[in-house]
PDB file of C-alpha atoms and ligand atoms in Angstrom:
ATOM      1  CA  MET K   1     -97.644 -99.384  43.089  1.00 83.00           C
ATOM      2  CA  LYS K   2     -97.492 -95.537  43.629  1.00 92.00           C
ATOM      3  CA  PRO K   3     -94.010 -94.522  45.570  1.00 97.00           C
ATOM      4  CA  VAL K   4     -94.179 -93.387  48.806  1.00 98.00           C
ATOM      5  CA  ARG K   5     -92.718 -89.740  48.491  1.00 98.00           C
ATOM      6  CA  VAL K   6     -90.801 -87.940  51.306  1.00 98.00           C
ATOM      7  CA  LEU K   7     -90.042 -84.134  51.635  1.00 99.00           C
ATOM      8  CA  PHE K   8     -87.543 -82.743  53.947  1.00 99.00           C
ATOM      9  CA  VAL K   9     -87.648 -78.875  54.346  1.00 99.00           C
ATOM     10  CA  CYS K  10     -85.544 -76.442  56.261  1.00 98.00           C
ATOM     11  CA  LEU K  11     -84.983 -72.706  55.915  1.00 98.00           C
ATOM     12  CA  GLY K  12     -82.448 -72.355  53.211  1.00 98.00           C
ATOM     13  CA  ASN K  13     -82.351 -76.134  51.926  1.00 98.00           C
ATOM     14  CA  ILE K  14     -78.626 -75.966  51.373  1.00 98.00           C
ATOM     15  CA  CYS K  15     -77.714 -77.430  55.228  1.00 98.00           C
ATOM     16  CA  ARG K  16     -79.773 -79.477  56.849  1.00 98.00           C
ATOM     17  CA  SER K  17     -82.560 -80.911  54.311  1.00 98.00           C
ATOM     18  CA  PRO K  18     -79.894 -81.999  52.044  1.00 98.00           C
ATOM     19  CA  THR K  19     -78.343 -83.927  54.423  1.00 98.00           C
ATOM     20  CA  ALA K  20     -81.607 -85.449  55.803  1.00 98.00           C
ATOM     21  CA  GLU K  21     -82.593 -86.232  51.927  1.00 98.00           C
ATOM     22  CA  GLY K  22     -79.098 -87.588  51.273  1.00 98.00           C
ATOM     23  CA  VAL K  23     -78.751 -89.677  54.546  1.00 98.00           C
ATOM     24  CA  PHE K  24     -82.290 -91.285  53.998  1.00 98.00           C
ATOM     25  CA  ARG K  25     -81.817 -91.791  50.421  1.00 98.00           C
ATOM     26  CA  HIS K  26     -78.698 -93.593  50.899  1.00 98.00           C
ATOM     27  CA  GLN K  27     -80.840 -95.846  53.845  1.00 98.00           C
ATOM     28  CA  VAL K  28     -83.286 -96.580  51.190  1.00 98.00           C
ATOM     29  CA  ALA K  29     -80.869 -97.809  48.821  1.00 98.00           C
ATOM     30  CA  GLU K  30     -79.192 -99.977  51.081  1.00 98.00           C
ATOM     31  CA  ALA K  31     -82.718-101.377  51.870  1.00 98.00           C
ATOM     32  CA  GLY K  32     -83.266-102.287  48.608  1.00 98.00           C
ATOM     33  CA  LEU K  33     -86.506 -99.710  48.292  1.00 98.00           C
ATOM     34  CA  ALA K  34     -85.382 -96.935  46.046  1.00 98.00           C
ATOM     35  CA  ASP K  35     -88.281 -97.791  43.682  1.00 97.00           C
ATOM     36  CA  ARG K  36     -90.805 -97.942  46.497  1.00 97.00           C
ATOM     37  CA  ILE K  37     -89.314 -94.580  48.299  1.00 98.00           C
ATOM     38  CA  GLU K  38     -89.170 -91.007  46.575  1.00 98.00           C
ATOM     39  CA  THR K  39     -87.254 -88.223  48.413  1.00 98.00           C
ATOM     40  CA  ASP K  40     -86.774 -84.420  47.955  1.00 98.00           C
ATOM     41  CA  SER K  41     -85.804 -81.455  49.680  1.00 98.00           C
ATOM     42  CA  ALA K  42     -86.906 -77.714  50.087  1.00 98.00           C
ATOM     43  CA  GLY K  43     -86.445 -74.556  51.963  1.00 98.00           C
ATOM     44  CA  THR K  44     -88.964 -72.045  53.305  1.00 98.00           C
ATOM     45  CA  ALA K  45     -86.771 -68.952  52.259  1.00 98.00           C
ATOM     46  CA  ALA K  46     -85.729 -68.431  48.421  1.00 95.00           C
ATOM     47  CA  TYR K  47     -82.181 -67.146  49.517  1.00 94.00           C
ATOM     48  CA  HIS K  48     -80.274 -69.942  48.016  1.00 96.00           C
ATOM     49  CA  ILE K  49     -82.599 -71.363  45.125  1.00 98.00           C
ATOM     50  CA  GLY K  50     -80.434 -73.361  42.506  1.00 98.00           C
ATOM     51  CA  LYS K  51     -77.439 -73.563  44.953  1.00 98.00           C
ATOM     52  CA  SER K  52     -75.746 -76.966  45.477  1.00 98.00           C
ATOM     53  CA  PRO K  53     -75.643 -77.972  49.288  1.00 98.00           C
ATOM     54  CA  ASP K  54     -73.285 -75.929  51.689  1.00 98.00           C
ATOM     55  CA  PRO K  55     -69.758 -77.147  51.203  1.00 98.00           C
ATOM     56  CA  ARG K  56     -69.805 -78.123  54.546  1.00 98.00           C
ATOM     57  CA  SER K  57     -72.802 -80.314  54.521  1.00 98.00           C
ATOM     58  CA  GLN K  58     -71.238 -81.938  51.575  1.00 98.00           C
ATOM     59  CA  GLU K  59     -67.807 -82.562  53.211  1.00 98.00           C
ATOM     60  CA  GLU K  60     -69.381 -84.003  56.385  1.00 98.00           C
ATOM     61  CA  ALA K  61     -71.798 -86.092  54.505  1.00 98.00           C
ATOM     62  CA  ALA K  62     -68.767 -87.188  52.166  1.00 98.00           C
ATOM     63  CA  ARG K  63     -66.837 -88.280  55.203  1.00 98.00           C
ATOM     64  CA  ARG K  64     -69.539 -90.666  56.023  1.00 97.00           C
ATOM     65  CA  GLY K  65     -69.671 -91.972  52.703  1.00 97.00           C
ATOM     66  CA  ILE K  66     -72.635 -90.409  51.237  1.00 98.00           C
ATOM     67  CA  ARG K  67     -72.594 -87.683  48.534  1.00 98.00           C
ATOM     68  CA  ILE K  68     -75.238 -84.930  48.221  1.00 98.00           C
ATOM     69  CA  ASP K  69     -73.485 -82.824  45.585  1.00 98.00           C
ATOM     70  CA  ASP K  70     -76.015 -83.681  42.903  1.00 98.00           C
ATOM     71  CA  LEU K  71     -78.810 -81.563  44.980  1.00 98.00           C
ATOM     72  CA  ARG K  72     -80.188 -78.355  44.247  1.00 98.00           C
ATOM     73  CA  ALA K  73     -81.875 -76.126  46.726  1.00 98.00           C
ATOM     74  CA  ARG K  74     -85.535 -74.913  45.807  1.00 98.00           C
ATOM     75  CA  ARG K  75     -88.600 -73.389  47.610  1.00 98.00           C
ATOM     76  CA  VAL K  76     -91.180 -75.377  49.351  1.00 98.00           C
ATOM     77  CA  SER K  77     -94.612 -74.726  47.716  1.00 98.00           C
ATOM     78  CA  GLU K  78     -98.256 -75.518  48.561  1.00 97.00           C
ATOM     79  CA  GLU K  79     -98.414 -78.146  45.713  1.00 98.00           C
ATOM     80  CA  ASP K  80     -95.935 -80.075  47.641  1.00 98.00           C
ATOM     81  CA  PHE K  81     -98.419 -81.196  50.255  1.00 98.00           C
ATOM     82  CA  ILE K  82    -100.214 -82.722  47.203  1.00 98.00           C
ATOM     83  CA  GLU K  83     -97.155 -84.413  45.671  1.00 98.00           C
ATOM     84  CA  PHE K  84     -95.760 -85.867  49.078  1.00 98.00           C
ATOM     85  CA  ASP K  85     -96.727 -87.994  51.634  1.00 98.00           C
ATOM     86  CA  TYR K  86     -94.659 -87.003  54.223  1.00 98.00           C
ATOM     87  CA  VAL K  87     -93.450 -83.286  54.353  1.00 98.00           C
ATOM     88  CA  LEU K  88     -90.952 -83.158  57.272  1.00 98.00           C
ATOM     89  CA  ALA K  89     -89.839 -79.847  58.928  1.00 98.00           C
ATOM     90  CA  MET K  90     -86.184 -79.532  60.655  1.00 98.00           C
ATOM     91  CA  ASP K  91     -87.163 -77.244  63.399  1.00 98.00           C
ATOM     92  CA  ALA K  92     -90.138 -75.782  64.949  1.00 98.00           C
ATOM     93  CA  GLN K  93     -90.072 -72.321  63.130  1.00 98.00           C
ATOM     94  CA  ASN K  94     -89.828 -74.465  59.719  1.00 98.00           C
ATOM     95  CA  LEU K  95     -93.148 -76.324  61.094  1.00 98.00           C
ATOM     96  CA  ARG K  96     -94.857 -73.105  61.406  1.00 98.00           C
ATOM     97  CA  ASP K  97     -94.209 -71.618  58.092  1.00 98.00           C
ATOM     98  CA  LEU K  98     -95.324 -75.109  56.612  1.00 98.00           C
ATOM     99  CA  GLU K  99     -98.388 -75.045  58.537  1.00 98.00           C
ATOM    100  CA  ALA K 100     -99.222 -71.857  57.168  1.00 98.00           C
ATOM    101  CA  LEU K 101     -98.562 -72.847  53.672  1.00 98.00           C
ATOM    102  CA  TYR K 102    -100.412 -75.962  54.429  1.00 98.00           C
ATOM    103  CA  GLU K 103    -103.653 -73.749  55.281  1.00 98.00           C
ATOM    104  CA  GLN K 104    -103.283 -71.333  52.488  1.00 97.00           C
ATOM    105  CA  GLY K 105    -103.482 -74.784  50.085  1.00 97.00           C
ATOM    106  CA  GLY K 106    -106.717 -75.558  51.596  1.00 97.00           C
ATOM    107  CA  ARG K 107    -105.184 -78.151  53.947  1.00 97.00           C
ATOM    108  CA  GLN K 108    -104.861 -80.809  51.134  1.00 97.00           C
ATOM    109  CA  GLY K 109    -102.775 -83.881  52.137  1.00 97.00           C
ATOM    110  CA  ARG K 110    -101.108 -84.625  55.341  1.00 97.00           C
ATOM    111  CA  PRO K 111    -100.046 -81.952  57.514  1.00 98.00           C
ATOM    112  CA  PRO K 112     -96.428 -81.102  57.971  1.00 98.00           C
ATOM    113  CA  GLU K 113     -94.698 -82.882  61.092  1.00 97.00           C
ATOM    114  CA  LEU K 114     -91.393 -82.572  62.578  1.00 98.00           C
ATOM    115  CA  PHE K 115     -88.935 -84.630  61.157  1.00 98.00           C
ATOM    116  CA  LEU K 116     -87.356 -85.354  64.522  1.00 97.00           C
ATOM    117  CA  ARG K 117     -90.469 -87.145  65.844  1.00 97.00           C
ATOM    118  CA  TYR K 118     -89.000 -90.281  63.888  1.00 97.00           C
ATOM    119  CA  ALA K 119     -85.960 -90.557  65.907  1.00 95.00           C
ATOM    120  CA  PRO K 120     -85.383 -92.474  68.987  1.00 89.00           C
ATOM    121  CA  GLU K 121     -87.094 -91.607  72.319  1.00 83.00           C
ATOM    122  CA  GLY K 122     -84.975 -89.163  74.107  1.00 72.00           C
ATOM    123  CA  LEU K 123     -83.161 -87.199  71.170  1.00 74.00           C
ATOM    124  CA  ARG K 124     -84.109 -83.760  70.783  1.00 85.00           C
ATOM    125  CA  ASN K 125     -87.019 -82.487  68.797  1.00 93.00           C
ATOM    126  CA  GLU K 126     -85.203 -79.884  66.312  1.00 97.00           C
ATOM    127  CA  VAL K 127     -82.131 -80.308  63.959  1.00 98.00           C
ATOM    128  CA  PRO K 128     -80.445 -77.048  64.933  1.00 98.00           C
ATOM    129  CA  ASP K 129     -79.459 -74.597  62.118  1.00 98.00           C
ATOM    130  CA  PRO K 130     -75.426 -75.082  61.752  1.00 98.00           C
ATOM    131  CA  TYR K 131     -75.128 -72.354  59.140  1.00 98.00           C
ATOM    132  CA  TYR K 132     -73.125 -69.669  61.289  1.00 97.00           C
ATOM    133  CA  GLY K 133     -71.447 -72.330  63.573  1.00 96.00           C
ATOM    134  CA  GLY K 134     -68.533 -74.568  63.247  1.00 96.00           C
ATOM    135  CA  PRO K 135     -67.691 -77.760  61.828  1.00 96.00           C
ATOM    136  CA  GLU K 136     -69.194 -79.709  65.355  1.00 97.00           C
ATOM    137  CA  GLY K 137     -72.650 -78.280  64.222  1.00 98.00           C
ATOM    138  CA  PHE K 138     -72.485 -79.986  60.922  1.00 98.00           C
ATOM    139  CA  ARG K 139     -71.331 -83.318  62.555  1.00 98.00           C
ATOM    140  CA  HIS K 140     -74.513 -82.823  64.964  1.00 97.00           C
ATOM    141  CA  VAL K 141     -76.995 -82.218  62.097  1.00 98.00           C
ATOM    142  CA  PHE K 142     -75.607 -85.575  60.369  1.00 98.00           C
ATOM    143  CA  ASP K 143     -75.985 -87.448  63.419  1.00 97.00           C
ATOM    144  CA  LEU K 144     -79.493 -86.186  64.225  1.00 97.00           C
ATOM    145  CA  CYS K 145     -80.425 -87.203  60.492  1.00 98.00           C
ATOM    146  CA  ARG K 146     -78.995 -90.468  60.395  1.00 98.00           C
ATOM    147  CA  ASP K 147     -80.954 -91.522  63.595  1.00 97.00           C
ATOM    148  CA  ALA K 148     -84.408 -90.016  62.419  1.00 97.00           C
ATOM    149  CA  ALA K 149     -83.938 -91.158  58.921  1.00 98.00           C
ATOM    150  CA  ASN K 150     -83.406 -94.943  60.384  1.00 97.00           C
ATOM    151  CA  GLY K 151     -86.461 -94.370  62.359  1.00 97.00           C
ATOM    152  CA  LEU K 152     -88.371 -92.995  59.446  1.00 98.00           C
ATOM    153  CA  LEU K 153     -87.512 -96.136  57.152  1.00 98.00           C
ATOM    154  CA  ALA K 154     -88.768 -98.295  59.862  1.00 97.00           C
ATOM    155  CA  HIS K 155     -92.164 -96.244  60.166  1.00 97.00           C
ATOM    156  CA  ILE K 156     -92.549 -96.376  56.355  1.00 98.00           C
ATOM    157  CA  GLN K 157     -91.843 -99.807  56.041  1.00 96.00           C
ATOM    158  CA  GLN K 158     -94.406-100.720  58.364  1.00 95.00           C
ATOM    159  CA  GLN K 159     -97.106 -98.491  57.929  1.00 93.00           C
ATOM    160  CA  GLU K 160     -96.954 -97.804  54.073  1.00 90.00           C
ATOM    161  CA  LEU K 161     -95.326-100.875  52.814  1.00 91.00           C
ATOM    162  CA  GLY K 162     -97.139-103.560  55.192  1.00 86.00           C
ATOM    163  CA  LYS K 163     -93.181-105.101  56.444  1.00 69.00           C
ATOM    164  CA  ASN K 164     -92.751-106.123  59.693  1.00 54.00           C
ATOM    165  CA  ALA K 165     -89.439-104.400  60.153  1.00 44.00           C
TER     166      ALA K 165
HETATM  167  P1  4NP V   1     -80.276 -74.611  56.297  1.00 82.10           P
HETATM  168  O1  4NP V   1     -79.175 -73.890  56.794  1.00 82.10           O
HETATM  169  O2  4NP V   1     -81.664 -73.963  56.616  1.00 82.10           O
HETATM  170  O3  4NP V   1     -80.301 -75.735  57.115  1.00 82.10           O
HETATM  171  O4  4NP V   1     -80.025 -74.874  54.852  1.00 82.10           O
HETATM  172  C1  4NP V   1     -79.288 -72.327  56.569  1.00 82.10           C
HETATM  173  C2  4NP V   1     -78.825 -72.140  55.286  1.00 82.10           C
HETATM  174  C3  4NP V   1     -78.706 -70.473  54.915  1.00 82.10           C
HETATM  175  C4  4NP V   1     -79.186 -69.910  55.723  1.00 82.10           C
HETATM  176  C5  4NP V   1     -79.732 -69.935  57.204  1.00 82.10           C
HETATM  177  C6  4NP V   1     -79.822 -71.209  57.561  1.00 82.10           C
HETATM  178  N1  4NP V   1     -78.889 -67.981  55.673  1.00 82.10           N
HETATM  179  O5  4NP V   1     -79.375 -67.566  56.554  1.00 82.10           O
HETATM  180  O6  4NP V   1     -78.863 -68.036  54.526  1.00 82.10           O
END
């Protein structure tokens, strides 16, 4: 059976989307679904192509028992909408940029959506950019990503894998 493929997208692909990918991938592995769900991340901007996640994101993830040092930044492309079942934006600007790319690619595949739509009710709907702030921003990003990743996994188990989560 074809795996479900999930792509997390932010601006630089060095802070928020690698954190989201790392925490979701960890939850997928813990649920024994690593062969059913594939993950990746990308940025709307090209500044950091080929780079490892920001050391502050790596540190915060490591503090929570999750390694993301193997990830490398890349830019999102039109083809990603064909390759991935879920293309998930961290904030509203990322979503607008992805929508433009989706249009440009002839609306193939499913449209992009905000990652935090899978977070529990009442949580904010954007993952704020932590790049120019302090460590508390990176902790907040991790918490938001963990909670939304949980909701996303439950959604995929129900909707795509036919499980009653
Ligand atoms: P990210 O954070 O989009 O979560 O990876 C940023 C990384 C780099 C920059 C901005 C945001 N930057 O301006 O270089």
